[in-house]
Coordinates of C-alpha atoms and ligand atoms in Angstrom, one line a residue:
M204 CA 35.3 25.4 50.6
I205 CA 33.5 24.7 47.3
T206 CA 34.2 27.7 45.2
D207 CA 33.6 28.2 41.5
S208 CA 35.6 30.1 38.9
F209 CA 33.5 33.3 39.6
N210 CA 34.6 33.2 43.2
R211 CA 31.2 32.1 44.5
T212 CA 31.4 29.9 47.6
H213 CA 28.8 27.2 47.8
T214 CA 27.4 26.6 51.3
Y215 CA 23.8 25.5 50.5
L216 CA 22.8 22.1 49.3
R217 CA 19.4 21.1 48.1
I218 CA 18.8 17.3 48.3
S219 CA 15.9 15.7 46.4
L220 CA 14.6 12.7 48.2
T221 CA 12.4 11.3 45.5
D222 CA 11.0 12.1 42.0
N223 CA 7.7 10.7 43.2
C224 CA 4.8 13.0 44.1
N225 CA 1.2 12.7 45.2
L226 CA 0.2 15.9 43.2
R227 CA 0.5 16.5 39.5
C228 CA 1.3 20.2 39.0
F229 CA 1.4 20.6 35.3
Y230 CA 4.3 23.0 35.3
C231 CA 6.4 20.6 37.2
M232 CA 5.4 17.1 36.2
P233 CA 3.8 17.2 32.8
E234 CA 2.6 13.7 31.9
E235 CA 0.1 11.7 33.9
E236 CA 1.9 8.5 32.9
Y237 CA 5.3 9.7 34.1
E238 CA 7.2 6.8 35.5
F239 CA 8.8 7.4 38.9
S240 CA 12.3 6.0 39.5
A241 CA 12.7 2.6 41.0
A242 CA 13.6 2.7 44.7
S243 CA 17.0 1.0 44.0
K244 CA 18.0 3.9 41.8
L245 CA 17.4 6.4 44.6
M246 CA 20.0 7.3 47.2
Q247 CA 19.4 5.2 50.3
V248 CA 19.4 6.8 53.8
D249 CA 23.1 6.0 54.5
E250 CA 24.1 7.2 51.1
I251 CA 22.3 10.5 51.6
I252 CA 24.0 11.0 54.9
A253 CA 27.5 10.0 53.5
L254 CA 27.2 12.5 50.6
A255 CA 25.8 15.2 52.9
K256 CA 28.8 14.8 55.3
I257 CA 31.2 15.3 52.4
F258 CA 29.5 18.6 51.5
V259 CA 29.3 19.7 55.1
A260 CA 33.0 19.0 55.6
E261 CA 33.6 21.4 52.7
G262 CA 31.6 24.3 54.3
V263 CA 27.9 23.5 53.5
N264 CA 25.9 24.9 56.4
K265 CA 22.4 24.8 55.0
I266 CA 20.5 21.8 53.6
R267 CA 17.0 21.9 52.0
L268 CA 15.1 18.6 51.3
T269 CA 12.9 18.7 48.3
G270 CA 11.6 16.4 45.5
G271 CA 9.2 15.4 44.0
E272 CA 7.4 15.5 47.3
P273 CA 10.0 14.7 50.0
L274 CA 7.3 13.6 52.5
V275 CA 6.0 10.8 50.3
R276 CA 9.2 8.9 50.9
K277 CA 8.6 6.2 53.5
D278 CA 11.9 6.8 55.3
A279 CA 11.6 10.6 55.2
D280 CA 11.5 10.8 59.0
K281 CA 14.7 8.8 59.3
I282 CA 16.5 11.0 56.8
I283 CA 15.3 14.2 58.5
L284 CA 16.4 13.0 61.9
A285 CA 19.8 11.7 60.6
L286 CA 20.5 15.0 58.8
S287 CA 19.6 17.0 61.8
Q288 CA 22.7 15.6 63.6
L289 CA 24.9 17.5 61.1
P290 CA 25.9 21.1 61.9
V291 CA 23.5 22.6 59.3
S292 CA 20.4 24.6 59.2
L293 CA 17.9 22.0 57.9
T294 CA 14.7 22.9 56.1
L295 CA 12.4 21.5 53.4
T296 CA 10.1 22.4 50.5
T297 CA 6.8 20.5 50.5
N298 CA 3.4 20.5 49.1
A299 CA 2.1 20.1 52.7
T300 CA -0.4 17.3 52.0
R301 CA 1.4 15.0 54.5
L302 CA 2.8 17.5 56.9
H303 CA 0.4 16.6 59.7
H304 CA 2.4 13.3 60.0
F305 CA 5.7 15.1 60.5
V306 CA 5.1 17.8 63.2
D307 CA 6.9 15.9 65.9
V308 CA 9.8 14.8 63.7
L309 CA 10.3 18.3 62.4
K310 CA 10.4 19.7 65.9
E311 CA 12.8 17.0 67.1
A312 CA 15.0 17.8 64.1
N313 CA 14.9 21.5 65.0
V314 CA 13.5 22.4 61.6
Q315 CA 12.3 26.0 62.1
S316 CA 11.3 27.1 58.6
L317 CA 9.3 25.5 55.9
N318 CA 8.6 26.4 52.3
I319 CA 5.1 25.2 51.3
S320 CA 3.8 25.4 47.7
L321 CA 0.3 26.7 47.1
D322 CA -0.5 28.4 43.8
T323 CA -4.1 29.3 44.5
L324 CA -6.5 30.0 47.3
Q325 CA -9.4 28.5 45.4
P326 CA -10.2 24.8 45.9
D327 CA -11.5 24.3 42.3
K328 CA -8.4 25.9 40.8
F329 CA -6.2 23.8 43.0
L330 CA -7.7 20.8 41.4
L331 CA -7.1 22.2 38.0
L332 CA -3.4 23.0 38.7
T333 CA -2.4 19.9 40.7
R334 CA -5.0 17.4 39.3
R335 CA -5.7 16.4 42.9
N336 CA -8.5 17.4 45.2
Q337 CA -6.3 18.2 48.3
F338 CA -6.7 21.9 48.9
K339 CA -8.3 21.4 52.3
E340 CA -5.4 19.2 53.5
V341 CA -2.8 21.7 52.4
F342 CA -4.6 24.7 53.8
D343 CA -5.3 23.0 57.2
N344 CA -1.6 21.9 57.4
I345 CA -0.4 25.4 56.8
Q346 CA -2.6 26.5 59.8
L347 CA -1.2 23.6 61.8
M348 CA 2.4 24.6 61.1
L349 CA 1.6 28.2 62.1
Q350 CA 0.0 27.0 65.3
N351 CA 3.2 25.1 66.0
N352 CA 5.3 28.2 65.5
F353 CA 7.1 27.2 62.3
H354 CA 8.2 30.1 60.0
V355 CA 6.1 29.4 56.9
K356 CA 6.9 30.6 53.4
I357 CA 4.4 30.0 50.7
N358 CA 5.7 29.4 47.2
V359 CA 3.3 30.7 44.5
V360 CA 4.2 30.1 40.9
V361 CA 2.5 32.9 39.1
M362 CA 1.3 32.2 35.6
K363 CA -0.4 34.7 33.4
G364 CA -4.1 34.1 33.0
L365 CA -4.1 31.3 35.5
N366 CA -3.5 32.8 38.9
D367 CA -2.1 36.3 38.4
M368 CA -5.6 37.6 39.3
E369 CA -5.1 36.1 42.8
I370 CA -2.0 38.0 43.7
N371 CA -3.8 40.5 45.9
D372 CA -5.8 37.7 47.6
F373 CA -2.5 36.3 48.7
I374 CA -1.4 39.8 49.9
E375 CA -4.8 40.0 51.8
W376 CA -4.0 36.7 53.5
T377 CA -0.7 38.2 54.9
K378 CA -2.8 40.9 56.7
D379 CA -3.8 38.8 59.7
T380 CA -1.7 35.6 59.1
P381 CA 2.1 35.5 59.6
V382 CA 2.8 33.7 56.3
H383 CA 5.6 34.9 54.0
V384 CA 4.3 34.6 50.4
R385 CA 6.9 34.2 47.6
F386 CA 5.7 34.8 44.1
I387 CA 7.9 32.8 41.7
E388 CA 8.2 33.7 38.0
F389 CA 7.2 30.7 35.9
M390 CA 10.3 28.9 34.7
P391 CA 10.9 26.6 31.6
F392 CA 11.7 22.9 32.2
S393 CA 11.5 19.9 30.0
G394 CA 7.9 19.3 28.7
N395 CA 6.2 21.8 31.1
K396 CA 4.3 23.9 28.5
W397 CA 6.3 27.0 29.3
T398 CA 5.9 29.9 26.9
S399 CA 7.3 33.4 27.5
N400 CA 3.9 35.0 27.4
K401 CA 2.8 33.0 30.5
V402 CA 5.5 34.6 32.6
F403 CA 4.1 37.2 35.0
T404 CA 7.2 39.3 35.9
W405 CA 8.4 40.8 39.1
Q406 CA 7.5 44.3 37.7
Q407 CA 4.0 43.2 36.8
I408 CA 3.5 41.5 40.2
L409 CA 4.6 44.7 42.0
E410 CA 2.3 46.8 39.8
V411 CA -0.7 44.6 40.8
V412 CA 0.2 44.9 44.5
E413 CA 0.9 48.6 44.4
S414 CA -2.5 49.2 42.7
K415 CA -4.1 48.3 46.0
Y416 CA -1.5 48.6 48.8
T417 CA 1.3 50.7 50.0
V418 CA 4.4 48.6 49.8
T419 CA 7.8 48.8 51.7
R420 CA 10.9 47.0 50.4
L421 CA 12.7 44.9 53.1
Q422 CA 16.4 44.3 53.4
D423 CA 17.5 41.2 51.3
D424 CA 20.0 38.7 52.8
Q425 CA 23.3 38.1 51.1
H426 CA 22.3 35.0 49.1
D427 CA 18.6 35.7 48.8
T428 CA 16.8 34.6 45.7
A429 CA 13.8 36.7 46.8
K430 CA 13.2 40.4 46.7
K431 CA 11.3 41.0 49.9
Y432 CA 8.5 43.5 50.7
T433 CA 5.9 44.1 53.3
V434 CA 2.6 46.0 53.5
P435 CA 2.9 48.1 56.6
G436 CA 0.6 46.7 59.3
H437 CA 0.4 43.2 57.8
K438 CA 1.6 40.2 59.9
G439 CA 3.1 38.4 57.0
T440 CA 5.4 39.6 54.2
F441 CA 5.7 38.9 50.5
A442 CA 8.6 38.5 48.0
V443 CA 9.3 37.9 44.4
I444 CA 11.6 35.3 42.9
S445 CA 12.5 36.9 39.6
T446 CA 14.5 34.1 38.0
M447 CA 13.3 35.0 34.5
S448 CA 13.3 38.8 34.4
A449 CA 16.1 39.6 36.9
P450 CA 18.1 36.5 37.7
F451 CA 20.1 36.5 40.9
C452 CA 23.0 34.3 39.9
E453 CA 25.7 36.7 41.0
G454 CA 25.3 35.7 44.7
C455 CA 24.5 32.1 44.0
N456 CA 25.6 29.7 46.8
R457 CA 23.4 26.7 45.8
M458 CA 24.1 23.2 44.6
R459 CA 21.7 20.4 44.0
L460 CA 21.7 16.6 44.4
T461 CA 19.0 14.8 42.5
A462 CA 17.2 11.8 44.1
D463 CA 19.3 9.4 41.9
G464 CA 22.5 11.0 43.3
K465 CA 23.5 13.3 40.4
M466 CA 25.0 16.6 41.3
K467 CA 23.8 19.7 39.4
N468 CA 25.8 22.9 39.9
C469 CA 22.8 25.0 38.8
L470 CA 19.0 24.5 38.5
F471 CA 19.4 25.0 34.7
S472 CA 22.7 23.1 34.2
K473 CA 22.8 20.7 31.3
E474 CA 25.6 18.7 32.9
E475 CA 25.2 16.3 35.8
T476 CA 27.9 14.6 37.9
D477 CA 27.1 11.1 39.1
L478 CA 28.1 11.1 42.8
L479 CA 26.0 8.1 43.8
T480 CA 27.7 5.6 41.4
A481 CA 31.1 6.9 42.6
L482 CA 30.1 6.5 46.2
R483 CA 28.8 3.0 45.6
N484 CA 32.1 2.1 43.8
G485 CA 34.1 3.3 46.8
E486 CA 35.7 6.2 44.8
N487 CA 36.6 9.6 46.3
V488 CA 33.6 11.8 45.6
L489 CA 35.1 15.2 46.6
P490 CA 37.1 15.7 43.4
L491 CA 33.9 15.2 41.4
I492 CA 32.1 17.8 43.4
Q493 CA 35.0 20.2 42.8
Q494 CA 35.0 19.5 39.1
S495 CA 31.3 20.1 38.9
I496 CA 31.5 23.4 40.6
S497 CA 34.5 24.6 38.6
S498 CA 32.5 24.2 35.4
K499 CA 29.5 26.1 36.8
A500 CA 28.3 28.7 34.3
K501 CA 28.1 32.4 35.3
E502 CA 24.3 32.6 34.8
L503 CA 21.3 30.3 34.3
G504 CA 23.3 27.2 33.5
G505 CA 24.7 29.1 30.5
Q506 CA 21.5 28.2 28.7
F507 CA 19.7 31.6 28.5
T508 CA 19.6 35.2 29.7
N509 CA 17.0 37.5 31.1
D510 CA 15.9 38.2 27.5
F511 CA 13.4 35.4 28.1
E512 CA 10.8 36.9 25.7
H513 CA 12.8 35.4 22.8
L514 CA 13.3 32.1 24.5
H515 CA 11.8 28.8 23.3
A516 CA 11.5 26.2 25.9
E517 CA 12.7 23.4 23.6
E518 CA 16.1 25.1 23.3
I519 CA 16.8 24.3 26.9
H520 CA 18.4 21.0 27.8
N521 CA 17.3 19.9 31.3
R522 CA 15.3 17.5 33.3
S523 CA 11.7 18.2 34.3
M524 CA 11.5 20.1 37.6
I525 CA 10.1 17.1 39.5
T526 CA 13.3 15.1 38.7
I527 CA 15.6 18.0 39.7
G528 CA 14.2 19.2 43.0
G529 CA 13.3 22.8 43.2
Ligands
SAM103 N1 6.8 18.9 46.2 C1 7.4 20.0 46.8 C2 6.6 21.3 46.6 O1 5.8 21.3 45.7 O2 6.8 22.2 47.3 C3 8.8 20.2 46.5 C4 9.3 20.1 45.1 S1 8.8 21.3 44.0 C5 9.5 20.8 42.5 C6 9.7 22.7 44.5 C7 9.2 24.1 44.1 O3 9.4 24.2 42.7 C8 7.7 24.3 44.3 O4 7.5 25.5 45.1 C9 7.2 24.5 42.9 O5 6.1 25.4 42.9 C10 8.4 25.0 42.2 N2 8.3 24.8 40.7 C11 8.0 23.7 40.1 N3 8.0 23.9 38.7 C12 8.2 25.2 38.6 C13 8.3 26.1 37.4 N4 8.1 25.6 36.2 N5 8.5 27.4 37.6 C14 8.7 27.9 38.8 N6 8.7 27.1 40.0 C15 8.4 25.8 39.8
SF4_104 FE1 4.7 17.6 43.2 FE2 5.8 19.8 44.1 FE3 6.0 19.2 41.5 FE4 3.6 19.9 42.5 S1 5.5 21.2 42.4 S2 4.0 18.1 41.1 S3 3.7 19.1 44.5 S4 6.9 18.1 43.2

């Protein structure tokens, strides 16, 4: 078991397959001229599987693939199929632009649930937020996944003045469509133009929804990052991921592996542990994993608290989101 000094057992690994992406969401990947990592720096298929097996032998039972955009990687299908042989629940977070190429692979790998990012239901705003004109592909692929009976969660990063006015449009979407919308509070990462006054909090989101709908709270699962709700009669549900105003670190069971093979014990950790180099040198990787987890901070990487209104983004030492893997 991979247990930290606060007695939290870590059973969930997020693996980033690449820091490359075909969209340019400004809150994730700030500069247009950002240089993606060379392929040789990234974990290769056999290295991903070898590292995943070490984690699984220590009790990991859930793996999420992420990025960058995991599905722009040319060997994404091979990785998905190989990981599906492990005794884990396998899932992924994707921008959905390329999902239509992966329906059969995902079915074969027994992937049942997908997190899809979509911050707006307006094509012109999609272009503004992602700097790419691909709203139609994303929306069509969400329908395609629903038709193929995948459980679809929609990640919406809510930013004040940008898309907070669309919250109830997303709720309306859940009326006849079985999508599970998750509103995410805007988080600070290296160079992503975060300021505290752009955060639209859990409380504010609920106020907006409750101004129009009757809302029922749903039971949260043990390690849930999301506070879940439903509007009675709607086919879908909604939830809020309140990282900034009400962090959920107490029940954290998550670890991350960046595409270049560095372990992060928290999304906001300053420290990284280089597992890939150790693996390539034939060293024993497990003690490094255990060391990393034993130094995990109690909350938010030890870098800030829920008093985010006084936080300045430049005080936080971290990578940009696209190089971590959300
Ligand atoms: N490309 C995939 C996608 O967009 O779903 C996977 C990687 S992306 C980094 C993973 C998730 O992180 C997405 O849902 C994205 O919206 C979220 N994210 C990125 N930057 C964020 C930020 N600053 N605050 C909150 N969520 C963020
Ligand atoms: Fe790409 Fe996802 Fe980041 Fe957008 S949020 S730039 S789709 S990795």
